[in-house]
mmCIF file of C-alpha atoms in Angstrom:
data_model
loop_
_atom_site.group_PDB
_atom_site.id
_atom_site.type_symbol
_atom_site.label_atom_id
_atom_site.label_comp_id
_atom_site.label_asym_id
_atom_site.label_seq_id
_atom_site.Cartn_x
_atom_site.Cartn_y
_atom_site.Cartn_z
ATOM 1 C CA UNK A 203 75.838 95.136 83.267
ATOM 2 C CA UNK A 204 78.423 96.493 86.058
ATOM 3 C CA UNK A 205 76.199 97.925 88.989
ATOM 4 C CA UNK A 206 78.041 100.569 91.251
ATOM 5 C CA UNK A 207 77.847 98.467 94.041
ATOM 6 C CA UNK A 208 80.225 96.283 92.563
ATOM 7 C CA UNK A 209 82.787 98.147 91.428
ATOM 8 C CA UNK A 210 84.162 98.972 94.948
ATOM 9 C CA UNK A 211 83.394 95.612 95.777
ATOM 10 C CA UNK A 212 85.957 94.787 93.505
ATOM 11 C CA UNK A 213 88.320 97.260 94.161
ATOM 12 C CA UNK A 214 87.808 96.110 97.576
ATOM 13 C CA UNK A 215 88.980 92.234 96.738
ATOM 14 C CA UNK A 216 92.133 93.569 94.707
ATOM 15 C CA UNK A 217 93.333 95.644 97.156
ATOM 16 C CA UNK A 218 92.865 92.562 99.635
ATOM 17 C CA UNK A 219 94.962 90.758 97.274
ATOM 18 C CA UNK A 220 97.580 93.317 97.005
ATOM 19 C CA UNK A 221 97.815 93.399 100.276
ATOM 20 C CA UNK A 222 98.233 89.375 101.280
ATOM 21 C CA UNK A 223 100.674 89.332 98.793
ATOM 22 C CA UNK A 224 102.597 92.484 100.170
ATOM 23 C CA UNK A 225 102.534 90.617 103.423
ATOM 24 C CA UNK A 226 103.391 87.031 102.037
ATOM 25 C CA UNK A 227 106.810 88.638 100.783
ATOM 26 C CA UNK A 228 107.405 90.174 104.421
ATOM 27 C CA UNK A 229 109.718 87.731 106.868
ATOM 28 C CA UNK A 230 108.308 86.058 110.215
ATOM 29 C CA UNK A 231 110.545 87.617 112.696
ATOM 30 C CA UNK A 232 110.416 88.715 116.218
ATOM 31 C CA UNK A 233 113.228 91.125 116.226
ATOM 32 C CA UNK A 234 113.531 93.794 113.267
ATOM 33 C CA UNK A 235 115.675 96.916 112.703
ATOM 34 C CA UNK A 236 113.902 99.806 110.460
ATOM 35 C CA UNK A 237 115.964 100.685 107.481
ATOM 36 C CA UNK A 238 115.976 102.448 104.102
ATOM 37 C CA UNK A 239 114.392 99.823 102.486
ATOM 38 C CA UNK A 240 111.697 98.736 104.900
ATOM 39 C CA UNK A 241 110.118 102.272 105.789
ATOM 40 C CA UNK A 242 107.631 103.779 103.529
ATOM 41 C CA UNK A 243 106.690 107.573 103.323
ATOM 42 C CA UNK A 244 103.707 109.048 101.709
ATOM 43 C CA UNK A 245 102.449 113.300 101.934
ATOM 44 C CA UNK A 246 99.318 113.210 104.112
ATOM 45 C CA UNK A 247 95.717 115.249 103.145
ATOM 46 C CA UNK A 248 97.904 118.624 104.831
ATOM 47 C CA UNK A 249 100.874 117.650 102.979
ATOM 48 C CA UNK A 250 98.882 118.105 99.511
ATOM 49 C CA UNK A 251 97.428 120.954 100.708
ATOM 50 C CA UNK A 252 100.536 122.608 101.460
ATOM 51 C CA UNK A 253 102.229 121.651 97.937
ATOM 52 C CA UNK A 254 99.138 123.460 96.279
ATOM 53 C CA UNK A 255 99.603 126.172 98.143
ATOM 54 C CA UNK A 256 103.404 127.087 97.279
ATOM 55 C CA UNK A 257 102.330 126.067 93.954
ATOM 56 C CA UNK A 258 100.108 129.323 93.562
ATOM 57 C CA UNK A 259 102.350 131.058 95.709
ATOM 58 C CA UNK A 260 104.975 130.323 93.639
ATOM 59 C CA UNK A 261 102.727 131.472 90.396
ATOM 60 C CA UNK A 262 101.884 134.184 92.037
ATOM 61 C CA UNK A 263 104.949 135.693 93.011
ATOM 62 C CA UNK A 264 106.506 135.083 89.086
ATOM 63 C CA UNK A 265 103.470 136.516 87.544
ATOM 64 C CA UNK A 266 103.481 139.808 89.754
ATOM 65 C CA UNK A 267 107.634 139.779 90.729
ATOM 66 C CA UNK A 268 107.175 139.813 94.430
ATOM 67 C CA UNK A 269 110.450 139.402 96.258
ATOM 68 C CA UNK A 270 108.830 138.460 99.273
ATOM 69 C CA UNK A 271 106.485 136.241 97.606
ATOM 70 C CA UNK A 272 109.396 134.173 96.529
ATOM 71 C CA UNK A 273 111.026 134.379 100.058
ATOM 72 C CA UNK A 274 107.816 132.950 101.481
ATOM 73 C CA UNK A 275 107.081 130.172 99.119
ATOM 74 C CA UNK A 276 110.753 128.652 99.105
ATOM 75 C CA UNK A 277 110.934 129.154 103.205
ATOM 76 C CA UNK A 278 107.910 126.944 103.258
ATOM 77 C CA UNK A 279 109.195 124.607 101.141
ATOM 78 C CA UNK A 280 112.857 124.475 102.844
ATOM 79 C CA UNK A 281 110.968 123.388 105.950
ATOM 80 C CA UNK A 282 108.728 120.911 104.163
ATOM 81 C CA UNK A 283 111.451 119.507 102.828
ATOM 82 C CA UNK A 284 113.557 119.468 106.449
ATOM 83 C CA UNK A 285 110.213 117.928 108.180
ATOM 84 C CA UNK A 286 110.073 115.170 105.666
ATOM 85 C CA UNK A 287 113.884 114.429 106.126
ATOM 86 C CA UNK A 288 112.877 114.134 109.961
ATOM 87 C CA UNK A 289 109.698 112.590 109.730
ATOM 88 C CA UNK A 290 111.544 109.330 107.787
ATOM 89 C CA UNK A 291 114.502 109.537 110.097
ATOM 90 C CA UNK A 292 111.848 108.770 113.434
ATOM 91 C CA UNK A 293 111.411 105.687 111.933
ATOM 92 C CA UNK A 294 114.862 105.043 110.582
ATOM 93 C CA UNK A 295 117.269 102.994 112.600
ATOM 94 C CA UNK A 296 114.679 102.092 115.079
ATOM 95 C CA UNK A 297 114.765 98.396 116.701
ATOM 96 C CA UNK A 298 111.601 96.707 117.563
ATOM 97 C CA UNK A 299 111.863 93.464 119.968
ATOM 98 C CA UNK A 300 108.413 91.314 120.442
ATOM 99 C CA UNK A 301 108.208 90.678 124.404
ATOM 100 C CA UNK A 302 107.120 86.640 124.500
ATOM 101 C CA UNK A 303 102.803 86.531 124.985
ATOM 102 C CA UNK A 304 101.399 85.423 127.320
ATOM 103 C CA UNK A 305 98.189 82.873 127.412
ATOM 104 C CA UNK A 306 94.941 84.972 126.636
ATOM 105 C CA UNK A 307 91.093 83.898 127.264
ATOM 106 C CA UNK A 308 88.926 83.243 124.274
ATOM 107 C CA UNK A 309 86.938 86.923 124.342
ATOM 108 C CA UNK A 310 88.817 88.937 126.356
ATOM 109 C CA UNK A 311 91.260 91.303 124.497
ATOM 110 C CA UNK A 312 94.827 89.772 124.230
ATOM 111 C CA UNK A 313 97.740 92.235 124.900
ATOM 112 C CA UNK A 314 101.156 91.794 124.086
ATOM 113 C CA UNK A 315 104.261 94.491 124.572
ATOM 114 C CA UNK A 316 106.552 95.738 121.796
ATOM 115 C CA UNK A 317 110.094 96.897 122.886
ATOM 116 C CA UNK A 318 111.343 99.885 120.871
ATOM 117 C CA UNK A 319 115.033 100.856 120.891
ATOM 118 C CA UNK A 320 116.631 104.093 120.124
ATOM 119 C CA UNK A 321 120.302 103.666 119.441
ATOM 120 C CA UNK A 322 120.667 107.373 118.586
ATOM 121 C CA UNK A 323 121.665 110.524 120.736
ATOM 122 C CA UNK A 324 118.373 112.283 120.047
ATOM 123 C CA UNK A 325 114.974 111.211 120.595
ATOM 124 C CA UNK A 326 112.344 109.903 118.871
ATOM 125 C CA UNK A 327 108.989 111.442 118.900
ATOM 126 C CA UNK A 328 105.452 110.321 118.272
ATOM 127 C CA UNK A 329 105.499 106.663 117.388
ATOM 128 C CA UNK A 330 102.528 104.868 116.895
ATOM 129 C CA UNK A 331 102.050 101.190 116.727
ATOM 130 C CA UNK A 332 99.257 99.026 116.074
ATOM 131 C CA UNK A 333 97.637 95.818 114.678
ATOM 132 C CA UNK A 334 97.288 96.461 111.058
ATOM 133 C CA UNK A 335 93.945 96.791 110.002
ATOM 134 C CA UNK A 336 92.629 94.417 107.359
ATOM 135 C CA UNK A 337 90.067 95.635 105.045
ATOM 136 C CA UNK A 338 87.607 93.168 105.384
ATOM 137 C CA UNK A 339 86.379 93.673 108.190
ATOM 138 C CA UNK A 340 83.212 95.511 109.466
ATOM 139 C CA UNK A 341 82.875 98.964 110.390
ATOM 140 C CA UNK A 342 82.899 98.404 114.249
ATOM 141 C CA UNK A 343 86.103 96.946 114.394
ATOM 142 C CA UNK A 344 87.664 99.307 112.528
ATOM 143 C CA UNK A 345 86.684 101.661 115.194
ATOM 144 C CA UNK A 346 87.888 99.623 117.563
ATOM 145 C CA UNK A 347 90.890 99.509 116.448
ATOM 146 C CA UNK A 348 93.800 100.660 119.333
ATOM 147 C CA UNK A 349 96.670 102.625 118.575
ATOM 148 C CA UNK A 350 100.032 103.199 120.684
ATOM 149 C CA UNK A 351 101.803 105.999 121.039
ATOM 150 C CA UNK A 352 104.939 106.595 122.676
ATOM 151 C CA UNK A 353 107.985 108.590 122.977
ATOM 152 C CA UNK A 354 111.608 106.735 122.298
ATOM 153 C CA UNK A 355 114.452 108.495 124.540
ATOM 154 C CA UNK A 356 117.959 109.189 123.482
ATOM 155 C CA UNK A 357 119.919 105.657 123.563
ATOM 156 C CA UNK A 358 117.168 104.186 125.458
ATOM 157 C CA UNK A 359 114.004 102.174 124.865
ATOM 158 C CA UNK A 360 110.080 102.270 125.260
ATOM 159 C CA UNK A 361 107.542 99.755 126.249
ATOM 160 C CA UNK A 362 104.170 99.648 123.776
ATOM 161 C CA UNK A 363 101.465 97.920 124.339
ATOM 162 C CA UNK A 364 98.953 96.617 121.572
ATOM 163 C CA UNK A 365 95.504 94.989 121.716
ATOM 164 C CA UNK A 366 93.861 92.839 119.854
ATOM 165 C CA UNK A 367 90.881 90.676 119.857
ATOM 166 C CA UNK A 368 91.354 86.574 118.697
ATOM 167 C CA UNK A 369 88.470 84.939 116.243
ATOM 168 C CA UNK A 370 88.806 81.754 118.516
ATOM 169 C CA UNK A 371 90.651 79.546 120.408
ATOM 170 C CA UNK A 372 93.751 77.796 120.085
ATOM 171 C CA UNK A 373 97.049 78.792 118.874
ATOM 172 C CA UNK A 374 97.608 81.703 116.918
ATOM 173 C CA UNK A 375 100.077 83.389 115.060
ATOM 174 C CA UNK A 376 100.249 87.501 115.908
ATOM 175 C CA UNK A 377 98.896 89.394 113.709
ATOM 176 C CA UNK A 378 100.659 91.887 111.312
ATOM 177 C CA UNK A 379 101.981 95.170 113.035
ATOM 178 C CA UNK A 380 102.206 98.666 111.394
ATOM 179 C CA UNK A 381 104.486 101.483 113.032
ATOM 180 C CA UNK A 382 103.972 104.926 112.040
ATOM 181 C CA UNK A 383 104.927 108.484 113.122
ATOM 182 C CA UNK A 384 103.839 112.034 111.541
ATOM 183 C CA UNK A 385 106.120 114.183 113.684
ATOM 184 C CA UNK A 386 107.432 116.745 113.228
ATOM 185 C CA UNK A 387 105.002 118.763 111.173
ATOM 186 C CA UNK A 388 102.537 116.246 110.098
ATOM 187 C CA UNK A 389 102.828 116.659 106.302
ATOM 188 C CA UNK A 390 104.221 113.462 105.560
ATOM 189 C CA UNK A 391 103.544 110.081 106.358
ATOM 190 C CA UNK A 392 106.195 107.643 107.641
ATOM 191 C CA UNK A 393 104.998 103.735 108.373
ATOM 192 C CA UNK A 394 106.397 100.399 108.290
ATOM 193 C CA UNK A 395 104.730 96.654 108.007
ATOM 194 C CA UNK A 396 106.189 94.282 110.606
ATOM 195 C CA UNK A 397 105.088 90.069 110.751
ATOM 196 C CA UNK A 398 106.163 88.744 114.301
ATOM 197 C CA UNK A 399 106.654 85.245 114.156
ATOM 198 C CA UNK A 400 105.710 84.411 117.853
ATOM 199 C CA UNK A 401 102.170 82.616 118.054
ATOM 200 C CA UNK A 402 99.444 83.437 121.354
ATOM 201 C CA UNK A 403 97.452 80.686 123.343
ATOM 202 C CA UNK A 404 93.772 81.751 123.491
#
């Protein structure tokens, strides 16, 4: 008999799975340009929220003919639809260069800086990068978990820094990287998956 227990403890190994073999498929590189087919976009929790709300609006204003109810629901959706064509377009085009690590103490938290490079003539707002977060581990690292934000300028570049903690010593590969940026309106949901291919002495 299946207890409950271990039915997300399954779901749990799966999704593990999944996700070794999403980043098994993912090239070792130090150097990566964002494109169309390497940026991911999702709705966030508000993002729902707001579709279910100019879905009654929308029922609303055909079941009692409101004029205005029909102005509101498809401004709404006009500027969902424009912050979702910005929101993938922050990440879009963007460069990201690994800066070589340095030697790190076993312990101590090892920091390494990720160059980001705007090639357009606008800028790029509210970028955040960070080690991604495996699922197996506990609670307590999750919190500890450190993300960078930063601003990329018109044709011009940014400096991020990310921490991490090593399991031991000796060489290491760095760990897998996720970008991701909410801006402009934070309905949507914009990441990438990067796998440097530099390693860290610890």
């Amino acid at each position: 008999m299946t207890t409950r227990s271990s039915i997300p403890d399954s779901l749990s190994r799966i999704r593990r799975h999944l996700d070794a073999l999403f980043e098994s498929r993912l090239t070792l590189t130090d150097n990566v340009t964002l494109t169309q087919r390497t940026v991911y976009i999702l709705p966030t929790r508000a993002g729902l929220m707001l579709g279910i709300t100019l879905l009654v609006l929308l029922v609303a204003s055909i079941n009692y003919q409101l004029n205005l109810g029909y102005l509101l629901t498809f401004l709404l959706a006009g500027s969902a639809v424009v912050g979702m064509h910005v929101c993938h377009g922050t990440l879009r085009g963007l460069a990201m260069n690994l800066i070589a690590p340095h030697a790190h103490y076993a312990g101590a938290i090892a920091i390494f800086d990720v160059r980001l490079t705007n090639g357009r003539r606008s800028a790029r707002h509210g970028i955040g990068l960070s080690v991604l977060n495996p699922h197996d581990v506990d609670a307590q690292k999750k919190r500890e978990q450190r993300w960078a934000w930063t601003d990329v300028p018109a044709q011009g570049s940014s400096v991020v820094q990310v921490a991490f903690t090593p399991a031991r010593r000796g060489l290491h590969r760095l760990p897998t990287l996720t970008a991701e940026t909410r801006f402009p309106l934070g309905t949507f949901r914009v990441w990438t998956v990067w796998r440097p291919a530099a390693q860290i002495l610890v």
